[in-house]
Coordinates of C-alpha atoms in Angstrom, one line a residue:
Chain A
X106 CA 127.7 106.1 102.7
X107 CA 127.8 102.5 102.6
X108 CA 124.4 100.5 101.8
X109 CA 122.5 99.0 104.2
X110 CA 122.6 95.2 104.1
X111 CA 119.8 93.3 103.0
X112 CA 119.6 89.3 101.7
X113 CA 119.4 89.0 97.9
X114 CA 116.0 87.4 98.4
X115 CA 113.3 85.5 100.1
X116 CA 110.8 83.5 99.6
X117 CA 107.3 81.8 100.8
X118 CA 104.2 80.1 99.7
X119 CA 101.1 82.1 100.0
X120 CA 99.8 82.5 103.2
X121 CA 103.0 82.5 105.1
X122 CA 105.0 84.8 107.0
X123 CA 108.5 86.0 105.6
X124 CA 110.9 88.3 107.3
X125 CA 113.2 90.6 105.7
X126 CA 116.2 92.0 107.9
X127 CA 118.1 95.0 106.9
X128 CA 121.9 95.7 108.8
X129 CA 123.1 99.1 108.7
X130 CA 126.0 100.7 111.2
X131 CA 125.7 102.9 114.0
X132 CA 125.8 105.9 112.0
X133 CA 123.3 104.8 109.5
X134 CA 120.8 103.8 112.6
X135 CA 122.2 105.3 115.6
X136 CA 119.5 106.2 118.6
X137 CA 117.0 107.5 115.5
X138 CA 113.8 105.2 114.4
X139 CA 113.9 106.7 111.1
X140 CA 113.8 103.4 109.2
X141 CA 111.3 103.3 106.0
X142 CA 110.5 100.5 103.9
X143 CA 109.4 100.8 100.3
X144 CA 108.1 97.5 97.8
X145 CA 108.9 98.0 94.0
X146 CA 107.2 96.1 91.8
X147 CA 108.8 95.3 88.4
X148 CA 108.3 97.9 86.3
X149 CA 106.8 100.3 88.4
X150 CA 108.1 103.3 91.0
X151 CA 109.1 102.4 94.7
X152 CA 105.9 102.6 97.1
X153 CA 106.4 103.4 101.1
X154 CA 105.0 100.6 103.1
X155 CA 106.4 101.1 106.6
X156 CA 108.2 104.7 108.2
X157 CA 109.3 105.5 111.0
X158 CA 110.4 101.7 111.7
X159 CA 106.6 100.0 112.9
X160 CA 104.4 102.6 111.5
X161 CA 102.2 102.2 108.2
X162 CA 101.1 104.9 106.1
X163 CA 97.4 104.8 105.2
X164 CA 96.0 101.9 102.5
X165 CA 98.7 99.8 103.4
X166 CA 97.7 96.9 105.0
X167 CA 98.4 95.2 108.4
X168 CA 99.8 92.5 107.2
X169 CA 103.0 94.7 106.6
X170 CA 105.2 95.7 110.3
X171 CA 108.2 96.4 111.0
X172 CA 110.6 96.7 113.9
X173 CA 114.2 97.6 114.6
X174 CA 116.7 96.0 117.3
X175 CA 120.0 97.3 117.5
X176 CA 122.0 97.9 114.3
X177 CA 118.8 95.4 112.3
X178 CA 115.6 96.8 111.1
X179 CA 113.6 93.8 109.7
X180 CA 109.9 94.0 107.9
X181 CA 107.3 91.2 108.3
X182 CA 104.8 90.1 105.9
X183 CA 102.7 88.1 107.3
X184 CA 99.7 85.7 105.3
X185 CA 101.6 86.2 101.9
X186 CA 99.5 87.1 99.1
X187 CA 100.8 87.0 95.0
X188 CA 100.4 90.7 94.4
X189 CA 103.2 90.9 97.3
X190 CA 105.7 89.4 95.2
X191 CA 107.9 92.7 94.8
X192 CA 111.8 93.8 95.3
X193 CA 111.9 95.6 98.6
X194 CA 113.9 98.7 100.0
X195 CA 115.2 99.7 103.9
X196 CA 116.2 103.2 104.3
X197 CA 117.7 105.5 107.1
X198 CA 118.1 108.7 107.7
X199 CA 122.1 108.7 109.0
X200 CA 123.9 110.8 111.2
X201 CA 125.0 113.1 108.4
X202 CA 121.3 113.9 107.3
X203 CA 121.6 112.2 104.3
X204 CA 119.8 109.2 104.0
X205 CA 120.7 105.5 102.5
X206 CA 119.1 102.3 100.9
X207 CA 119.6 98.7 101.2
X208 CA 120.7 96.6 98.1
X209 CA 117.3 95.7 98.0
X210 CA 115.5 91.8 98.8
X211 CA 113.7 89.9 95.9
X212 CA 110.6 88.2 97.3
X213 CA 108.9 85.4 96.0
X214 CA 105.8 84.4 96.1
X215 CA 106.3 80.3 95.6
Chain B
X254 CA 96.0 113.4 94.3
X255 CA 99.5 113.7 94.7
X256 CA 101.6 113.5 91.8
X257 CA 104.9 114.0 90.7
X258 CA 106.2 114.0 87.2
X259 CA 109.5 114.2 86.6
X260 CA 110.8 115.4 82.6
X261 CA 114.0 116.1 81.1
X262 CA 116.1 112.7 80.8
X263 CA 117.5 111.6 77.7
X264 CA 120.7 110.4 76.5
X265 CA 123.8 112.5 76.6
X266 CA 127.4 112.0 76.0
X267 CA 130.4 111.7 79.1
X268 CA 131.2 114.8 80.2
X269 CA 127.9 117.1 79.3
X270 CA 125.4 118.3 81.2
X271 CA 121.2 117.7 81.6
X272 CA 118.6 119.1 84.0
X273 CA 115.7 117.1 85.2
X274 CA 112.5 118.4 86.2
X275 CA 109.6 117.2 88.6
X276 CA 106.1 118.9 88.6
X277 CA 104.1 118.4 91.7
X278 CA 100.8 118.8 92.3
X279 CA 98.0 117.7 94.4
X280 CA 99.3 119.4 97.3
X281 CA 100.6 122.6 98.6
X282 CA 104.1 122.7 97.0
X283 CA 105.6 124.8 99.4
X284 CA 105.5 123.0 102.7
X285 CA 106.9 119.8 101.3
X286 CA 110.9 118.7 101.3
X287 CA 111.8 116.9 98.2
X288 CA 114.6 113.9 97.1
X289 CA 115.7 112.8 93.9
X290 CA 116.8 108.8 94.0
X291 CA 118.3 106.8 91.1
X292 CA 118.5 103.6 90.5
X293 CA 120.6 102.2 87.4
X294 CA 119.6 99.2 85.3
X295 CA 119.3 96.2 86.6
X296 CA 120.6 97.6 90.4
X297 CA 118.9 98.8 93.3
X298 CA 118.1 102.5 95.0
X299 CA 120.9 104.7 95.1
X300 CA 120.1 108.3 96.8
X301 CA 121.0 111.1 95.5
X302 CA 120.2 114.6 97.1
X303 CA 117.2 116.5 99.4
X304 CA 116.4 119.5 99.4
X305 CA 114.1 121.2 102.7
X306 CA 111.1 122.8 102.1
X307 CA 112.1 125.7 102.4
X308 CA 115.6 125.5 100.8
X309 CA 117.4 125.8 103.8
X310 CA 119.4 122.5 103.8
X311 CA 120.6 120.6 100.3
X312 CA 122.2 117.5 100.9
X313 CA 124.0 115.3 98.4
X314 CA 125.1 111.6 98.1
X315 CA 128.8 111.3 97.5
X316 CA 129.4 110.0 94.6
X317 CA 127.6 113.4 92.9
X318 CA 128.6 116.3 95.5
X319 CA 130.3 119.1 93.5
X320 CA 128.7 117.7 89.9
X321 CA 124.9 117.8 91.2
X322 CA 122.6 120.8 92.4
X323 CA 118.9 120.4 93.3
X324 CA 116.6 123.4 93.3
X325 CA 113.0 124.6 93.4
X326 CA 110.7 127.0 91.7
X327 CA 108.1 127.6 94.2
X328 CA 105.8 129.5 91.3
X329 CA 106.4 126.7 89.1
X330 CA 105.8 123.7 92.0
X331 CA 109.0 122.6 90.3
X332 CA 112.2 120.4 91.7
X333 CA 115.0 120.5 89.7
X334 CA 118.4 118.6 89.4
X335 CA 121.2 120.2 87.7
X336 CA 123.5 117.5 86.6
X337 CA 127.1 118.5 85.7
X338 CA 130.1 116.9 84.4
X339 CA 128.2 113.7 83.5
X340 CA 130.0 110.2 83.7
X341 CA 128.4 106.6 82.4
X342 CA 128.2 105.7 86.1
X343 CA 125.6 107.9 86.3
X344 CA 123.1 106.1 84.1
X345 CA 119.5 105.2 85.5
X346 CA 116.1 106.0 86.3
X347 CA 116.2 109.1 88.3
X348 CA 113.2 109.6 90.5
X349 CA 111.6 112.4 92.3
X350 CA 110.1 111.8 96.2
X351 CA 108.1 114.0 98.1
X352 CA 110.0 113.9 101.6
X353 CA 106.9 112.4 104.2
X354 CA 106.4 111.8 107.7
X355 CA 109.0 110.5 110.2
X356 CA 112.3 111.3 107.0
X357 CA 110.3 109.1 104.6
X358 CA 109.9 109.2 100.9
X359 CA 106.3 108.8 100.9
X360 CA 105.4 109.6 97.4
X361 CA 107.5 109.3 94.2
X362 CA 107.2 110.1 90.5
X363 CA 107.2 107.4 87.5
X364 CA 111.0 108.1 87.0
X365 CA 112.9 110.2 83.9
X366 CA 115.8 107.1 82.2
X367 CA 119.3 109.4 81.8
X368 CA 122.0 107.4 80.1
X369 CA 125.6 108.6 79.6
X370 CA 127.0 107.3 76.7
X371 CA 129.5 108.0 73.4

């Protein structure tokens, strides 16, 4: 159950677009689209922003997407805002029905 | 709203045991699958067991099958996690996750800090 690979961080200056890949193996992806991505905040609990690899759960909003090519998931944040400034999560379900994080991507908000 | 409150951490020495406990409400209890997922100081998620909604399936991470057991009390809209044979590699915030659309976690408790230490 090795941990999906994510890069340490990011960064942008507010308004930009950043782009956050996450690398698992065919086990961990394989033909399913069950991909979620959760923000963290320091301090505070892990909040799901994107499931099912492009879909976003209500209040989130459209400035978060995701999508998934081959083995790499990645999630887009597009006209960066401070209050995005946040670790962030991937997760899969894997081919053993468990299910497994990435080492998690520090974004900055410059 | 949904909630989840998770109870029972503390600090405990190598070897012992501790159960946690997560309260939900804000929803019907019974219809829901539930995860717990750690994360230790400083580090990132770590996942750590599901259980189905109707207790059919418990799956557990590796590094805590044999030594972990997660539960519910439908009457008591209560997950538990029975944790066994405690090491200091198991030290951090363990949270509770309601199990959401599409295998997602999509709501999670404010976390219960367990530290193993002598």
């Amino acid at each position: 159950q090795s941990a999906l690979t994510q890069p340490p961080s990011v960064s942008g200056s507010p308004g930009q677009s950043v782009t956050i890949s996450c690398t698992g193996t065919s086990s961990d992806f394989g033909s399913y689209n069950r991909v979620s991505w959760y923000q963290q905040p320091p301090g505070t609990a892990p909040k799901l922003m994107i499931y099912d690899v492009t879909n976003r759960p209500s209040g989130v909003p459209d400035r978060f997407s995701g999508s998934k090519s081959g083995n790499t998931a990645s999630l887009t944040i597009s006209g960066l805002q401070a209050e995005d400034e946040a670790d962030y999560y991937c997760s899969s379900y894997t081919s053993i029905s468990t299910w497994v994080f990435g080492g998690g991507t520090k974004l900055t908000v410059l | 709203q949904v909630q989840l409150v998770e109870s029972g951490g503390g600090v405990v020495q190598p070897g012992r045991s501790l159960r946690l406990s997560c309260v939900a409400s804000g929803f019907t209890f019974s219809t829901y699958g539930f995860h717990w997922v750690r994360q230790a100081p400083g580090k990132g998620l770590e996942w750590v067991a599901v259980i189905w909604y109707d207790e059919s399936k418990k799956y557990y991470a590796d590094s805590v099958k044999g030594r972990f057991t997660i539960s519910r009390e439908i009457s008591k809209n209560t997950v538990y996690l029975q944790m066994n044979s405690l090491r200091v590699e198991d030290t951090a915030v363990y949270y509770c996750a309601r199990a959401g659309q599409g295998y997602s976690l999509d709501y999670w408790g404010q976390g219960t800090l367990v530290t193993v230490s002598s």
